[in-house]
Coordinates of C-alpha atoms in Angstrom, one line a residue:
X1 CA 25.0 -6.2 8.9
X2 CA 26.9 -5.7 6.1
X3 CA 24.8 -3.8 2.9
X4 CA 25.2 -5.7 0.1
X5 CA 24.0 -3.3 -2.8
X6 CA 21.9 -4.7 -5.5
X7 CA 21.3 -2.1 -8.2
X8 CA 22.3 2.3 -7.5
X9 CA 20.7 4.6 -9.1
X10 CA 21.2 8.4 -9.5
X11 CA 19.0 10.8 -9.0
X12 CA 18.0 12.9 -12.1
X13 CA 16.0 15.5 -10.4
X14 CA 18.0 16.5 -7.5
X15 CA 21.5 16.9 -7.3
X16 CA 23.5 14.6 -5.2
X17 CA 20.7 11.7 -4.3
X18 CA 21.9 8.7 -5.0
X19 CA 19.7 5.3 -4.6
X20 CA 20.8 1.6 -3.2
X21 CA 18.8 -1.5 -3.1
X22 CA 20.6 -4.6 -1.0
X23 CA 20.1 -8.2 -1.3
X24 CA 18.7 -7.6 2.9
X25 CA 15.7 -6.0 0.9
X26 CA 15.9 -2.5 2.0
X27 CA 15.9 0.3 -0.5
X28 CA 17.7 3.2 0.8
X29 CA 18.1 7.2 -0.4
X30 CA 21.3 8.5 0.0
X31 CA 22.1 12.6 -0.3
X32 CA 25.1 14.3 0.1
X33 CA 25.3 16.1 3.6
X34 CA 22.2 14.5 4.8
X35 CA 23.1 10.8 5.1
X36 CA 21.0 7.7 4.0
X37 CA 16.9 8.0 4.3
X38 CA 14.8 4.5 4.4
X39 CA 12.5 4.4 1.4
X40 CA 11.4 0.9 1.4
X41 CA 12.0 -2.7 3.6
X42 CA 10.5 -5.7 2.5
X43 CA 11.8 -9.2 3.9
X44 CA 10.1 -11.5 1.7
X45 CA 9.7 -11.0 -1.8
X46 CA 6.9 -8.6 -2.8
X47 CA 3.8 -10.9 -3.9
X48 CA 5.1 -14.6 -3.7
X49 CA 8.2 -16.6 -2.9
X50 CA 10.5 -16.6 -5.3
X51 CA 13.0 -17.6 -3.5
X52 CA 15.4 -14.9 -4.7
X53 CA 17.6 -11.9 -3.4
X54 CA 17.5 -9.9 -6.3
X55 CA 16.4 -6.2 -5.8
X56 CA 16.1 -3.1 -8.0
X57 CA 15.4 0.3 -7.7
X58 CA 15.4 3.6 -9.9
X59 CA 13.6 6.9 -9.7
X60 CA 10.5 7.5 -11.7
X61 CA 9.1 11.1 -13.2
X62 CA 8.5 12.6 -9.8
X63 CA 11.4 13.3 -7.2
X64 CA 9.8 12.0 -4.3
X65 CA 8.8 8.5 -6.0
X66 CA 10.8 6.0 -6.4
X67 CA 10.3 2.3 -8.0
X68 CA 11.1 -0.6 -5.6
X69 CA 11.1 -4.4 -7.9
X70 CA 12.0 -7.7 -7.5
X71 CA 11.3 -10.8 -9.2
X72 CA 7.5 -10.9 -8.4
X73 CA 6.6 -7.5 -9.9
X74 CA 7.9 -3.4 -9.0
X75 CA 5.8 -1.3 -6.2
X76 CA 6.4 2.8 -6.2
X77 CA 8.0 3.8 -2.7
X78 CA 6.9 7.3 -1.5
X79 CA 9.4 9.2 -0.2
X80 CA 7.0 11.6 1.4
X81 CA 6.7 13.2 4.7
X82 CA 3.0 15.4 4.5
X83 CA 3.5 16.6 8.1
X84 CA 5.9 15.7 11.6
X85 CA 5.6 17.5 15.2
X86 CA 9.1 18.1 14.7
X87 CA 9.7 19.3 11.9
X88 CA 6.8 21.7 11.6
X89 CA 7.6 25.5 12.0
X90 CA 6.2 27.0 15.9
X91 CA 4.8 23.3 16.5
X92 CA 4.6 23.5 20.9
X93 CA 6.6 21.0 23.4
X94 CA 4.2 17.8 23.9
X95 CA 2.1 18.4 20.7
X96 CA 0.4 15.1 18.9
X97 CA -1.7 14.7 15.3
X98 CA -5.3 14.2 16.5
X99 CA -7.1 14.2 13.1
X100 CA -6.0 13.6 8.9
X101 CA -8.3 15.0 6.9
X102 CA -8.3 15.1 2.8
X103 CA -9.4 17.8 1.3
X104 CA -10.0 17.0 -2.0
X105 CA -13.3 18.5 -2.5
X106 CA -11.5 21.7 -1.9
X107 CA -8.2 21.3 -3.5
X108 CA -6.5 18.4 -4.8
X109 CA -3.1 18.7 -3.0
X110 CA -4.7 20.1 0.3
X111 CA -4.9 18.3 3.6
X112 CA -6.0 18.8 7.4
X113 CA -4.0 18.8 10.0
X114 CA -5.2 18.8 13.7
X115 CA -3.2 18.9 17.0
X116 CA -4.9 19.4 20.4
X117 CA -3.3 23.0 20.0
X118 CA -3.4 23.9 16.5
X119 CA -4.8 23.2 12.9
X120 CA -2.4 23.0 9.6
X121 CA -3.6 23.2 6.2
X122 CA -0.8 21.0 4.4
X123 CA 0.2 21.0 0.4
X124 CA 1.2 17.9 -0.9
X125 CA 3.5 19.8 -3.1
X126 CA 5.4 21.5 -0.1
X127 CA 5.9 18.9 2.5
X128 CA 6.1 19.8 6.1
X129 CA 5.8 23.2 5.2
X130 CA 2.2 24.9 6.2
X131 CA 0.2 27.0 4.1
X132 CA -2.0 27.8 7.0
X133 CA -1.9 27.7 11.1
X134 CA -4.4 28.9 13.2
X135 CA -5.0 28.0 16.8
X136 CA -8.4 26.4 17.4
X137 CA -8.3 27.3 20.9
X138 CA -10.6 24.5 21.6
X139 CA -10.8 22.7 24.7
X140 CA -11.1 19.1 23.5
X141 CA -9.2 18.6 20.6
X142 CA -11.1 18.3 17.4
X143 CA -11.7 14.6 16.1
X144 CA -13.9 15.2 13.2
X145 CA -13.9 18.1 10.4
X146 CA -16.5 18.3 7.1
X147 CA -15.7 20.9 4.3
X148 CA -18.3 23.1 3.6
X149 CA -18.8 25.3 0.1
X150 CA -19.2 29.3 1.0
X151 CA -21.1 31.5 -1.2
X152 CA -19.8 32.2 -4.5
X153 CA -20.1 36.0 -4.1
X154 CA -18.1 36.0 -1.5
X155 CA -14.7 37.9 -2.1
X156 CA -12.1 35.4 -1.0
X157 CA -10.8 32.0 -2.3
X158 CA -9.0 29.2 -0.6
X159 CA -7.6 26.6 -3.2
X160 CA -9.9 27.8 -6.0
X161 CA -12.6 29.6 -7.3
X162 CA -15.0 29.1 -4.9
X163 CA -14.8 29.7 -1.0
X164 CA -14.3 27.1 1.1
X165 CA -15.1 26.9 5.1
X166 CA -13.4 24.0 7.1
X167 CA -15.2 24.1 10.1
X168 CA -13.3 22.4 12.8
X169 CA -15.5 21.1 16.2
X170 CA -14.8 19.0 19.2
X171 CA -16.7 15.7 19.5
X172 CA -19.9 16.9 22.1
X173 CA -23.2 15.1 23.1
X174 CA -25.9 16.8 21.8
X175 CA -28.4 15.6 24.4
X176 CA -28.2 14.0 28.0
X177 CA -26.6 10.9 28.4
X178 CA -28.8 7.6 26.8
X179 CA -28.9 4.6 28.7
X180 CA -30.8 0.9 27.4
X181 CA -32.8 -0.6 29.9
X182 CA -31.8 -3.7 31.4
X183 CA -34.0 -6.7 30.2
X184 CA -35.1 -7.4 33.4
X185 CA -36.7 -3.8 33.8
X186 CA -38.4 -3.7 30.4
X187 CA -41.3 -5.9 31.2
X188 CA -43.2 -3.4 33.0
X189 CA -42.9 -1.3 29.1
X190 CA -44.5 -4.6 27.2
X191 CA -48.3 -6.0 27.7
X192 CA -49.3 -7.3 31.0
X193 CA -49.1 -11.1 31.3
X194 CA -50.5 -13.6 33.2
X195 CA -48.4 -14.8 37.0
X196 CA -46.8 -17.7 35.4
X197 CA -45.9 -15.9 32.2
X198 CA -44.5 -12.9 34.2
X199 CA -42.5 -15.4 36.0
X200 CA -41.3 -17.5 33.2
X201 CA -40.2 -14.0 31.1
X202 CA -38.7 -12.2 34.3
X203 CA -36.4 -15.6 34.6
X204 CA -35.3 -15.6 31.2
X205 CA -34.2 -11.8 30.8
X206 CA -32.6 -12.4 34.3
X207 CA -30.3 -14.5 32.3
X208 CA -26.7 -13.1 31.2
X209 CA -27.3 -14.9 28.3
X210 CA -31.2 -13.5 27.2
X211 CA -32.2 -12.4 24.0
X212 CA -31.0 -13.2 20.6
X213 CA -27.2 -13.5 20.2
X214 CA -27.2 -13.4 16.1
X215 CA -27.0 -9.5 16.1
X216 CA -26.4 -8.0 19.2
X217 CA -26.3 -4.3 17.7
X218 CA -29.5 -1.7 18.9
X219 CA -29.6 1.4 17.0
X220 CA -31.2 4.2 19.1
X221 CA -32.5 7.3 18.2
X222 CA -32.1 10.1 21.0
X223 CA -34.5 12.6 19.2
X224 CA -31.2 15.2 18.9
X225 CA -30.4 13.9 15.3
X226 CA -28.1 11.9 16.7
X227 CA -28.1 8.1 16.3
X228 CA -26.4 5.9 18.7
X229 CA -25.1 2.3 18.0
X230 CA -25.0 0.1 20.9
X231 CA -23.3 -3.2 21.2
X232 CA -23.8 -4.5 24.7
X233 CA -20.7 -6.1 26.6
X234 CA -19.9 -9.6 26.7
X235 CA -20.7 -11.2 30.5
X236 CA -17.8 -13.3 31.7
X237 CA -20.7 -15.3 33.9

């Protein structure tokens, strides 16, 4: 439809970005040679009805912030893009993000960046530019990552003045495969009981619906320092 601008704003940090709020509620960045960019789209009013059209939007003290308001109250609108496929330098045909990581005990503008190929250390400061790449060359993609401090004698710094290792590991048992016994088959594992008692309990745990429905989670402990929980699927019987 048709924009109908509410407030413009120009940019004071970068030369030719221009900002326009419209009544539809969108808040749009406009810069010279590169067209208009989305910043912010809201069709109701920001925290309650006010029953108003009335949008506003400037640019705060850093360039990639920008202040969305309306009658209710003002939100900051990032302008921000940390990382894209498709914009990232030597990124390969078909690669996807498998893991975000924040890196904050390392650096306060650092990030992690996994694909099923690679890994990226990002700097908030230099948007989808990497400060680091380095295949992984692991055969299941990595889907979990803890930072861990290296020796302070060591001779090398990353983000400081202290090593850090980010040691990047794909998701693996660490034991053979755990399985809860039905609770049919656990009477033979409990004291012996008398004929009609046997029968009675072997009845009941035959039941879809045995046991005790108010928590249905097990925690099991498969001696690898691994702990599993279990929630057992609902029967449709």
């Amino acid at each position: 439809g048709q924009l109908r601008p509410g407030a413009t704003a120009g940019g004071p940090h970068v030369l030719g970005e221009v900002l326009v709020a419209s009544e539809s509620g969108a808040a749009n960045l406009w810069t010279v040679g590169k067209g208009m960019q989305k910043v912010r789209a809201e069709d109701s009013n920001l925290y309650f009805n006010a029953k108003s059209s009335w949008r506003w939007c400037e640019f705060t003290a850093h360039p990639r912030v920008m202040l969305y308001a309306d009658r209710t109250g003002a939100d900051p609108a990032s302008c921000h893009t940390l990382f894209r496929i498709s914009s990232s330098a030597e990124c390969r045909s078909g690669e996807r993000l498998i893991l975000s990581r924040y890196l904050g005990d390392a650096h306060s503008f650092h990030h992690l960046i996994t694909t099923q190929y690679s890994a990226y250390i990002m700097d908030e400061r230099f948007p989808c530019v990497p400060m680091l790449k380095w295949d992984h060359m692991m055969q299941n993609p990595p889907v979990f990552c803890h930072i861990v401090p290296g020796s302070a004698s060591s001779g090398s710094a990353a983000g400081g003045a202290r090593t850090t290792k980010v040691l990047v590991e794909a998701c693996v048992s660490r034991g053979p495969p755990q399985a809860l016994l039905r609770p049919r088959d656990s009477l033979k594992h409990l004291p012996v009981q008398i004929p009609h008692r046997m029968d009675t309990a072997t009845n009941r745990l035959s039941s879809p619906a045995a046991g005790d429905p108010s928590d249905p989670t097990v925690y099991v402990n498969c001696h690898s320092q691994t702990n599993l929980k279990l929630r057992p699927l609902k029967s449709k019987y």
